[in-house]
PDB file of C-alpha atoms in Angstrom:
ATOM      1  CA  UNK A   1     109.508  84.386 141.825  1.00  0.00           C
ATOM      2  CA  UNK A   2     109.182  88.148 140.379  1.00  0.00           C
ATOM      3  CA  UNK A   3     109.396  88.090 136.586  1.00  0.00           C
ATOM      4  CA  UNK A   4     108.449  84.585 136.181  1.00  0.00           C
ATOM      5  CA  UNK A   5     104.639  84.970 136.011  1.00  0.00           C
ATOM      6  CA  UNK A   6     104.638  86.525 132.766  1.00  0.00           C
ATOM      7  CA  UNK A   7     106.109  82.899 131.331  1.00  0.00           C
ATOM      8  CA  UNK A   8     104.035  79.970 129.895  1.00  0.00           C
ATOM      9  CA  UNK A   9     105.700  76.873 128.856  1.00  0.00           C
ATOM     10  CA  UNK A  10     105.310  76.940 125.232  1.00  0.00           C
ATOM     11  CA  UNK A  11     103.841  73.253 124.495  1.00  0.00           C
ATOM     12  CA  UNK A  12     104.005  74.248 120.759  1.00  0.00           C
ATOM     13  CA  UNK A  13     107.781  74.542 120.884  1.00  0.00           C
ATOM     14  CA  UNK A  14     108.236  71.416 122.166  1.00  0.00           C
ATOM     15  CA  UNK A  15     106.076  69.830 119.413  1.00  0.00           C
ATOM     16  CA  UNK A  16     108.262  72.024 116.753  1.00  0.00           C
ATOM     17  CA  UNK A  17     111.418  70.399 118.438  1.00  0.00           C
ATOM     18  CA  UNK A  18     110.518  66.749 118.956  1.00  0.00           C
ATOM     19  CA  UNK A  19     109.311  67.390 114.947  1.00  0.00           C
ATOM     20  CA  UNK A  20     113.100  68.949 113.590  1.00  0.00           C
ATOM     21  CA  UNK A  21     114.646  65.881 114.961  1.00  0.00           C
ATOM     22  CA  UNK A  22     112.317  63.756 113.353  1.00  0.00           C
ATOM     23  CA  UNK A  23     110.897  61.727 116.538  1.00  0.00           C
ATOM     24  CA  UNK A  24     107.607  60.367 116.681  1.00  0.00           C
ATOM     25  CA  UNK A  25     105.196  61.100 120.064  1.00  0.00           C
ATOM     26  CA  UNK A  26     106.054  56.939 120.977  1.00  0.00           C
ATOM     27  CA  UNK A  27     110.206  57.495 120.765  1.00  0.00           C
ATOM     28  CA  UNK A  28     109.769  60.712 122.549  1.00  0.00           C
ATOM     29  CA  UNK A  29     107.079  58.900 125.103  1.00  0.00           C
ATOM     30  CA  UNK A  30     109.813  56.354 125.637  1.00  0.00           C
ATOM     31  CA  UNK A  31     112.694  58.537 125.862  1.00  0.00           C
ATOM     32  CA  UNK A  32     110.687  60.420 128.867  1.00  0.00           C
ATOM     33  CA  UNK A  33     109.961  56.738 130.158  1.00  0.00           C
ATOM     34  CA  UNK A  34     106.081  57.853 129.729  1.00  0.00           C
ATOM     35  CA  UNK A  35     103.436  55.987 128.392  1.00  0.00           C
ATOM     36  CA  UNK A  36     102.412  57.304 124.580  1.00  0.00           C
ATOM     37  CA  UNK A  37      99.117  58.759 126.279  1.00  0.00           C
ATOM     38  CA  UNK A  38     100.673  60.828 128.875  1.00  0.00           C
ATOM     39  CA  UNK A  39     103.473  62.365 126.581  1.00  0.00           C
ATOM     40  CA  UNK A  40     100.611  63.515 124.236  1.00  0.00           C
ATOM     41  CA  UNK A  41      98.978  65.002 127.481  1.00  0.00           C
ATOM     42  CA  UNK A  42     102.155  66.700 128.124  1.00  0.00           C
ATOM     43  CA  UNK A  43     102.875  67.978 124.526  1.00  0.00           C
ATOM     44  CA  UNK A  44      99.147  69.096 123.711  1.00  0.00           C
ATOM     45  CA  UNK A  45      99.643  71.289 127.014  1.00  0.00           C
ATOM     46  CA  UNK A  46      97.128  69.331 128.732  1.00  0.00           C
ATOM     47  CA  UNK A  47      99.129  68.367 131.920  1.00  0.00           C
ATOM     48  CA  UNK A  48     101.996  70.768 133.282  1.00  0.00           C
ATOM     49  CA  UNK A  49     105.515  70.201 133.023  1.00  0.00           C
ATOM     50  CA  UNK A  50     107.885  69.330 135.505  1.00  0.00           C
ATOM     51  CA  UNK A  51     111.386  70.717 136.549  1.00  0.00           C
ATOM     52  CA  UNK A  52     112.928  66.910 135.779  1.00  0.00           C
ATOM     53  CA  UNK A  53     111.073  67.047 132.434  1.00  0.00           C
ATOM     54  CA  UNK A  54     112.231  71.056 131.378  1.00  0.00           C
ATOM     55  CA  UNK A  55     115.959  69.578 132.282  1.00  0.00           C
ATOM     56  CA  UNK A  56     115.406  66.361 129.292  1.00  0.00           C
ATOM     57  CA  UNK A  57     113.847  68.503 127.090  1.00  0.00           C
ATOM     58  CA  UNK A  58     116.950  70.860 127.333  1.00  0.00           C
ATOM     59  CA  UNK A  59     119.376  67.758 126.901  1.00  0.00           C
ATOM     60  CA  UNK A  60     117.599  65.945 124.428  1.00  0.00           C
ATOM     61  CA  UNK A  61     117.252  69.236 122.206  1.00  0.00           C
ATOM     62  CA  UNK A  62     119.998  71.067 123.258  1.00  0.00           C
ATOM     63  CA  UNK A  63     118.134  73.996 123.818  1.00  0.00           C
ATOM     64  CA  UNK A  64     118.081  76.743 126.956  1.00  0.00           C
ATOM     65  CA  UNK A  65     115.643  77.082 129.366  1.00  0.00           C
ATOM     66  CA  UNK A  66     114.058  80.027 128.019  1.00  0.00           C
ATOM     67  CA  UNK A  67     113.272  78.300 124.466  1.00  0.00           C
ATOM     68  CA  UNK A  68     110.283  76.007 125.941  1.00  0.00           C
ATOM     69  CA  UNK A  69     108.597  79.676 127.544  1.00  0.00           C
ATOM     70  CA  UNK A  70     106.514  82.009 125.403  1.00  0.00           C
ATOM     71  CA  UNK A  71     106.398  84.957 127.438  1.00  0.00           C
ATOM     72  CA  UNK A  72     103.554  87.729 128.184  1.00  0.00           C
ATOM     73  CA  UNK A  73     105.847  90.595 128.079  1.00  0.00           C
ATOM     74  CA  UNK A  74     108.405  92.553 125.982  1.00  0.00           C
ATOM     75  CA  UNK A  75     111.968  91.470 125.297  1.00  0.00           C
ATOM     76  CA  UNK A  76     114.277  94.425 126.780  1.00  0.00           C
ATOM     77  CA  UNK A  77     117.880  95.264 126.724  1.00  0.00           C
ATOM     78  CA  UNK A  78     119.515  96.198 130.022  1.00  0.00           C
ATOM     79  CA  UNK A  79     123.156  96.855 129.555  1.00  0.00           C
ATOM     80  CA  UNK A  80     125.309  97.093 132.723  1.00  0.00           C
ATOM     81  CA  UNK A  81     129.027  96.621 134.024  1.00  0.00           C
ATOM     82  CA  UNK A  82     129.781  93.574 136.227  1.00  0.00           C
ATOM     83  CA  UNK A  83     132.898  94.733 138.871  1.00  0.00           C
ATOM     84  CA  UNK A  84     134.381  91.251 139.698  1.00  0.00           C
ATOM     85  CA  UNK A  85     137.121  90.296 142.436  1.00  0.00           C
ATOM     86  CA  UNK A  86     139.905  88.399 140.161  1.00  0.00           C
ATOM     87  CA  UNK A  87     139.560  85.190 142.711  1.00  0.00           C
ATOM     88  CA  UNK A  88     135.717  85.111 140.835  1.00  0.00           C
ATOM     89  CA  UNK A  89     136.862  86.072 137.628  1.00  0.00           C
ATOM     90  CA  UNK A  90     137.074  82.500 136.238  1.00  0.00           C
ATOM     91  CA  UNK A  91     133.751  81.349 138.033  1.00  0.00           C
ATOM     92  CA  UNK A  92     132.079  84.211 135.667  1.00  0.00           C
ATOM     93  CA  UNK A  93     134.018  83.609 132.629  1.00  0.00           C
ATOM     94  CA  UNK A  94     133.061  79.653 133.031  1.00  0.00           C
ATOM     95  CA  UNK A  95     129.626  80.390 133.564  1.00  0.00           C
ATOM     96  CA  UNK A  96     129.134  82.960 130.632  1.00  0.00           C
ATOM     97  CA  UNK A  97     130.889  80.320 128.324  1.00  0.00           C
ATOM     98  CA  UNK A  98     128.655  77.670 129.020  1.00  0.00           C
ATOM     99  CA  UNK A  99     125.551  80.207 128.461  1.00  0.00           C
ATOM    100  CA  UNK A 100     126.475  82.798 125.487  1.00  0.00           C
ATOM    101  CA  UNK A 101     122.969  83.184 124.791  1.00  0.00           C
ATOM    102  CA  UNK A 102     122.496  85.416 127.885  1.00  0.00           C
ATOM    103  CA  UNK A 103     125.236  88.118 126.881  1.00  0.00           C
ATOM    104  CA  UNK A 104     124.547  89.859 123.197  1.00  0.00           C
ATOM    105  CA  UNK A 105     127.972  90.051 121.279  1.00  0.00           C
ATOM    106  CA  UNK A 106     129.383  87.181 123.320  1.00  0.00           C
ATOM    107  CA  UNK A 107     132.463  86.468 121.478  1.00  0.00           C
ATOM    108  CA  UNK A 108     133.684  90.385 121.933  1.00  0.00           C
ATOM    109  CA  UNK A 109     132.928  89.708 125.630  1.00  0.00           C
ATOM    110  CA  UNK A 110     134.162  86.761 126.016  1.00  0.00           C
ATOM    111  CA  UNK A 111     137.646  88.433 124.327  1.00  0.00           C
ATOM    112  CA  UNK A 112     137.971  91.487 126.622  1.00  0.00           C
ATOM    113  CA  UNK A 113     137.129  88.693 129.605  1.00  0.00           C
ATOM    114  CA  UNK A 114     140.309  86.283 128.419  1.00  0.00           C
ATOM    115  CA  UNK A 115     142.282  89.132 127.931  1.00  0.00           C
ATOM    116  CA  UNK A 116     141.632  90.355 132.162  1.00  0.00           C
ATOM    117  CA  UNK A 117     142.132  86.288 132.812  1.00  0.00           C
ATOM    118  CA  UNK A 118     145.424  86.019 130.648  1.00  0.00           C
ATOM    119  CA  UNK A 119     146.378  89.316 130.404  1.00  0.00           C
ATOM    120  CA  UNK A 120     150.437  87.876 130.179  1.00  0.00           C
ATOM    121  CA  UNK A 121     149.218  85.501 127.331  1.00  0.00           C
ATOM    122  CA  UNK A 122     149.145  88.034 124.534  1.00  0.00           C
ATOM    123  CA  UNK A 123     151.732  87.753 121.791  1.00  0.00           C
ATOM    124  CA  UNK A 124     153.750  90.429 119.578  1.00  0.00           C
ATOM    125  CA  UNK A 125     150.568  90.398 117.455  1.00  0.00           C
ATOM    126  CA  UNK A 126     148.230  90.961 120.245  1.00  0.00           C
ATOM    127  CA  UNK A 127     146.147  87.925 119.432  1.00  0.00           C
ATOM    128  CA  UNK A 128     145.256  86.030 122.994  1.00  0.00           C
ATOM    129  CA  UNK A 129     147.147  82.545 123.357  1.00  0.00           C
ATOM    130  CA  UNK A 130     144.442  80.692 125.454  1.00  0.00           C
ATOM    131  CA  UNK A 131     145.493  78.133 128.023  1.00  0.00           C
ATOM    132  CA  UNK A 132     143.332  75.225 128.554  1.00  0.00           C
ATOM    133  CA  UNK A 133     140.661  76.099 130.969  1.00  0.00           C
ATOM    134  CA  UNK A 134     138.613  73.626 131.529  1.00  0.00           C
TER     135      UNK A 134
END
């Protein structure tokens, strides 16, 4: 896939994680249903990580993708407008809510996005009245 070969999974950031929350390598080796020996593998960088792995580390740390990569290049801003049919609008709206890390300034976003959702929810003091989406 273009773009991903300048990522490495960053085995020291899983180390640094499994450390903030205090587990040893043998709770983390048994919450991965691993033996002690190949979690160490794992962690020391020794074996590769899987897709089914990535997706526990991300639950049990409650991290995104994107913190278990050290990558080879540059972080760069690209700043563009998303046109969106209203029938989508929601689908995009659930989606960036459920990953604010990707947008920069997400709760200024996410305000001019509620207000094209709800736009007959505002009241007298122009503060949005949100209905339950979920």
């Amino acid at each position: 896939m273009k773009g991903f070969e300048d990522m490495n999974f960053d085995h020291n950031r899983l180390r640094e994680a499994r450390l903030k929350k205090n587990w040893t390598l043998e709770e983390m080796a048994n919450l991965m249903n691993m033996d002690l020996a190949a979690y160490w593998r794992l962690e020391k960088g020794k074996t590769k990580v899987k897709a089914e792995q990535l997706i526990m580390f991300m639950k049990f740390f409650d991290q995104p993708y994107i913190y278990f990569f050290e990558t080879n290049t540059h972080l760069r801003t690209i700043t563009f407008e998303v046109e969106c049919i209203p029938e989508k609008m929601q689908v995009m709206y659930k989606f960036l809510k459920n990953h604010p890390d990707i947008v920069k300034g997400w709760e200024e976003t996410k305000l001019k996005v509620e207000q094209e959702l709800y736009p007959t929810c505002i009241d007298k003091n122009e503060k949005i009245l949100l209905k339950n989406t979920e």
